[in-house]
Amino acid sequence: LLTMMNTTVKAATRRLVRSMSTKTQVDWSKPAFSGTPKIAAHFNAIKSWVSMADAEAEKYSAPPGPVDFAAAKASVRDKELVDILEAFYKANTPQPETHEWSTEDQEATDHQIAFMRDQTEYIEEALPVLKKELEFFKAVRTTKDTTYRQMCENHPVIHEEVEDELERREWFKDTEFDKSKDGAAAH
């Protein structure tokens, strides 16, 4: 009985995997699959599932071999039980299992795919800009030999911020003068 159920399950699994497998190849090297650690982990899980499904599809692509009842009769004491199972096996023609994808799951998957496509487009647009910024920052890297003038030239926004903070005296906020109650009146 277990062998028959196992054979039926294998046949159903084979049909399911064959119907679910796609003939398209996925380019896993696209930037969308490694945008953030969360996205990379998600797609690594999908990638491993796809490879497992491909292996299962290959394993169950051929129909199962016939059940060897003669060998079972030789190894089992109750020959009548084996005869009953053999008669049941020959008389049984189970209907193939079909699985339908629910509309909720389809909509959720379509939403995730649309989101990933948007992320891919955003990453592809931002990647050249980020590469240029990275090259710029590598070229103007601040070291112990960098002068204040070089830093101001390379980073004008930081220079403006520092000058504005000095004019507003924000750098003196932790001094004893600023902590006194009449410090504001003395300004």
Tab-separated table of C-alpha atoms in Angstrom:
chain	number	residue	atom	x	y	z
A	1	LEU	CA	0.000	0.000	0.000
A	2	LEU	CA	2.795	2.427	0.869
A	3	THR	CA	4.580	1.670	-2.391
A	4	MET	CA	1.401	2.368	-4.341
A	5	MET	CA	0.766	5.629	-2.482
A	6	ASN	CA	4.394	6.609	-2.946
A	7	THR	CA	4.130	5.905	-6.676
A	8	THR	CA	0.943	7.988	-6.911
A	9	VAL	CA	2.553	10.856	-5.003
A	10	LYS	CA	5.638	10.716	-7.220
A	11	ALA	CA	3.468	10.778	-10.347
A	12	ALA	CA	1.459	13.725	-9.038
A	13	THR	CA	4.623	15.557	-8.038
A	14	ARG	CA	6.137	14.900	-11.444
A	15	ARG	CA	3.041	16.311	-13.192
A	16	LEU	CA	2.973	19.315	-10.882
A	17	VAL	CA	6.660	20.138	-11.334
A	18	ARG	CA	6.419	19.621	-15.087
A	19	SER	CA	3.447	21.997	-15.290
A	20	MET	CA	5.113	24.594	-13.048
A	21	SER	CA	8.535	24.577	-14.634
A	22	THR	CA	9.225	27.335	-17.108
A	23	LYS	CA	11.445	27.239	-20.125
A	24	THR	CA	12.842	30.746	-19.617
A	25	GLN	CA	16.197	31.357	-18.014
A	26	VAL	CA	16.578	33.943	-15.244
A	27	ASP	CA	19.578	36.263	-15.329
A	28	TRP	CA	20.567	36.141	-11.651
A	29	SER	CA	23.408	38.634	-12.184
A	30	LYS	CA	21.041	41.613	-12.640
A	31	PRO	CA	21.458	44.362	-10.046
A	32	ALA	CA	17.869	43.876	-8.871
A	33	PHE	CA	18.831	40.588	-7.265
A	34	SER	CA	21.528	42.187	-5.112
A	35	GLY	CA	20.149	45.672	-4.413
A	36	THR	CA	19.806	45.320	-0.655
A	37	PRO	CA	20.636	42.464	1.702
A	38	LYS	CA	16.911	41.737	2.140
A	39	ILE	CA	16.344	41.567	-1.632
A	40	ALA	CA	19.479	39.471	-2.111
A	41	ALA	CA	18.367	37.011	0.595
A	42	HIS	CA	14.888	36.814	-0.924
A	43	PHE	CA	16.188	36.099	-4.387
A	44	ASN	CA	18.800	33.642	-3.125
A	45	ALA	CA	15.913	31.717	-1.567
A	46	ILE	CA	14.019	31.856	-4.864
A	47	LYS	CA	17.134	30.823	-6.766
A	48	SER	CA	17.677	27.803	-4.514
A	49	TRP	CA	13.997	26.862	-4.849
A	50	VAL	CA	14.236	27.101	-8.651
A	51	SER	CA	17.315	24.857	-8.725
A	52	MET	CA	15.606	22.385	-6.374
A	53	ALA	CA	12.462	22.422	-8.566
A	54	ASP	CA	14.593	21.858	-11.669
A	55	ALA	CA	16.287	18.895	-9.987
A	56	GLU	CA	12.926	17.475	-8.900
A	57	ALA	CA	11.504	17.974	-12.409
A	58	GLU	CA	14.461	16.095	-13.854
A	59	LYS	CA	14.114	13.346	-11.271
A	60	TYR	CA	10.395	12.844	-11.900
A	61	SER	CA	10.320	13.577	-15.633
A	62	ALA	CA	10.052	9.881	-16.567
A	63	PRO	CA	7.041	7.776	-15.572
A	64	PRO	CA	7.625	5.467	-12.621
A	65	GLY	CA	8.645	1.890	-13.201
A	66	PRO	CA	6.213	-0.955	-12.595
A	67	VAL	CA	5.768	-2.273	-9.076
A	68	ASP	CA	7.556	-5.597	-8.586
A	69	PHE	CA	4.914	-7.661	-6.813
A	70	ALA	CA	6.864	-10.899	-7.380
A	71	ALA	CA	9.718	-9.586	-5.236
A	72	ALA	CA	7.205	-8.474	-2.608
A	73	LYS	CA	5.650	-11.957	-2.542
A	74	ALA	CA	9.086	-13.506	-2.051
A	75	SER	CA	9.926	-11.264	0.917
A	76	VAL	CA	6.530	-10.924	2.645
A	77	ARG	CA	5.019	-13.737	4.712
A	78	ASP	CA	1.398	-12.840	3.945
A	79	LYS	CA	1.118	-13.611	0.220
A	80	GLU	CA	-2.625	-12.956	0.263
A	81	LEU	CA	-2.019	-9.343	1.338
A	82	VAL	CA	0.367	-8.839	-1.571
A	83	ASP	CA	-2.240	-10.369	-3.942
A	84	ILE	CA	-4.901	-7.967	-2.623
A	85	LEU	CA	-2.573	-4.980	-3.053
A	86	GLU	CA	-1.675	-6.140	-6.571
A	87	ALA	CA	-5.351	-6.483	-7.552
A	88	PHE	CA	-6.077	-3.057	-6.056
A	89	TYR	CA	-3.104	-1.537	-7.899
A	90	LYS	CA	-4.194	-2.970	-11.268
A	91	ALA	CA	-7.840	-1.912	-10.792
A	92	ASN	CA	-7.025	1.586	-9.593
A	93	THR	CA	-6.678	4.416	-12.120
A	94	PRO	CA	-6.501	7.639	-10.075
A	95	GLN	CA	-7.349	10.945	-11.676
A	96	PRO	CA	-4.368	13.249	-12.083
A	97	GLU	CA	-4.072	15.973	-9.515
A	98	THR	CA	-4.378	19.499	-10.803
A	99	HIS	CA	-3.449	22.560	-8.844
A	100	GLU	CA	-4.738	26.031	-9.593
A	101	TRP	CA	-3.018	29.199	-8.592
A	102	SER	CA	-5.352	31.298	-6.451
A	103	THR	CA	-6.104	34.816	-7.652
A	104	GLU	CA	-4.901	36.277	-4.332
A	105	ASP	CA	-1.513	34.600	-4.716
A	106	GLN	CA	-1.331	35.681	-8.357
A	107	GLU	CA	-2.105	39.294	-7.436
A	108	ALA	CA	0.438	39.267	-4.606
A	109	THR	CA	3.086	37.800	-6.897
A	110	ASP	CA	2.254	40.283	-9.656
A	111	HIS	CA	2.556	43.105	-7.125
A	112	GLN	CA	5.955	41.815	-5.961
A	113	ILE	CA	7.146	41.448	-9.559
A	114	ALA	CA	6.011	45.001	-10.393
A	115	PHE	CA	7.797	46.273	-7.282
A	116	MET	CA	10.987	44.420	-8.232
A	117	ARG	CA	10.802	45.812	-11.780
A	118	ASP	CA	10.489	49.327	-10.347
A	119	GLN	CA	13.442	48.624	-8.070
A	120	THR	CA	15.431	47.323	-11.047
A	121	GLU	CA	14.673	50.448	-13.078
A	122	TYR	CA	15.603	52.681	-10.146
A	123	ILE	CA	18.852	50.805	-9.542
A	124	GLU	CA	19.750	50.879	-13.237
A	125	GLU	CA	19.124	54.653	-13.316
A	126	ALA	CA	21.005	55.314	-10.090
A	127	LEU	CA	23.942	52.986	-10.714
A	128	PRO	CA	25.869	55.211	-13.187
A	129	VAL	CA	25.389	58.249	-10.951
A	130	LEU	CA	26.526	56.343	-7.889
A	131	LYS	CA	29.551	54.987	-9.744
A	132	LYS	CA	30.549	58.553	-10.709
A	133	GLU	CA	30.095	59.698	-7.116
A	134	LEU	CA	32.182	56.786	-5.883
A	135	GLU	CA	34.962	57.632	-8.345
A	136	PHE	CA	34.812	61.286	-7.247
A	137	PHE	CA	34.997	60.404	-3.553
A	138	LYS	CA	37.879	58.024	-4.177
A	139	ALA	CA	39.699	60.798	-6.058
A	140	VAL	CA	39.151	63.384	-3.314
A	141	ARG	CA	39.529	61.072	-0.335
A	142	THR	CA	40.361	62.980	2.831
A	143	THR	CA	43.619	61.866	4.405
A	144	LYS	CA	45.890	63.264	7.086
A	145	ASP	CA	47.660	65.213	4.354
A	146	THR	CA	44.480	66.938	3.106
A	147	THR	CA	44.456	70.645	3.809
A	148	TYR	CA	41.429	72.650	4.940
A	149	ARG	CA	41.416	74.523	1.622
A	150	GLN	CA	41.355	71.226	-0.347
A	151	MET	CA	38.501	69.947	1.775
A	152	CYS	CA	36.546	73.156	1.198
A	153	GLU	CA	37.143	72.921	-2.553
A	154	ASN	CA	36.216	69.241	-2.754
A	155	HIS	CA	33.201	69.470	-0.429
A	156	PRO	CA	31.598	72.925	-0.793
A	157	VAL	CA	28.407	71.869	0.979
A	158	ILE	CA	30.337	70.886	4.097
A	159	HIS	CA	32.286	74.159	3.902
A	160	GLU	CA	29.046	76.195	3.754
A	161	GLU	CA	27.566	74.254	6.668
A	162	VAL	CA	30.643	74.818	8.833
A	163	GLU	CA	30.735	78.540	8.032
A	164	ASP	CA	27.002	78.918	8.775
A	165	GLU	CA	27.395	77.106	12.094
A	166	LEU	CA	30.314	79.355	13.031
A	167	GLU	CA	28.315	82.488	12.170
A	168	ARG	CA	25.377	81.277	14.277
A	169	ARG	CA	27.853	80.373	17.036
A	170	GLU	CA	26.528	76.814	17.181
A	171	TRP	CA	29.995	75.512	17.934
A	172	PHE	CA	29.960	77.316	21.263
A	173	LYS	CA	26.759	75.707	22.599
A	174	ASP	CA	28.514	73.518	25.166
A	175	THR	CA	30.652	76.206	26.739
A	176	GLU	CA	30.214	77.565	30.274
A	177	PHE	CA	29.199	80.910	28.800
A	178	ASP	CA	26.292	79.334	26.923
A	179	LYS	CA	25.156	77.331	29.976
A	180	SER	CA	24.685	80.432	32.127
A	181	LYS	CA	21.176	81.871	32.371
A	182	ASP	CA	22.177	85.317	31.197
A	183	GLY	CA	24.315	83.943	28.340
A	184	ALA	CA	21.613	84.832	25.808
A	185	ALA	CA	21.447	88.404	27.086
A	186	ALA	CA	25.220	88.807	26.769
A	187	HIS	CA	25.093	88.019	23.025
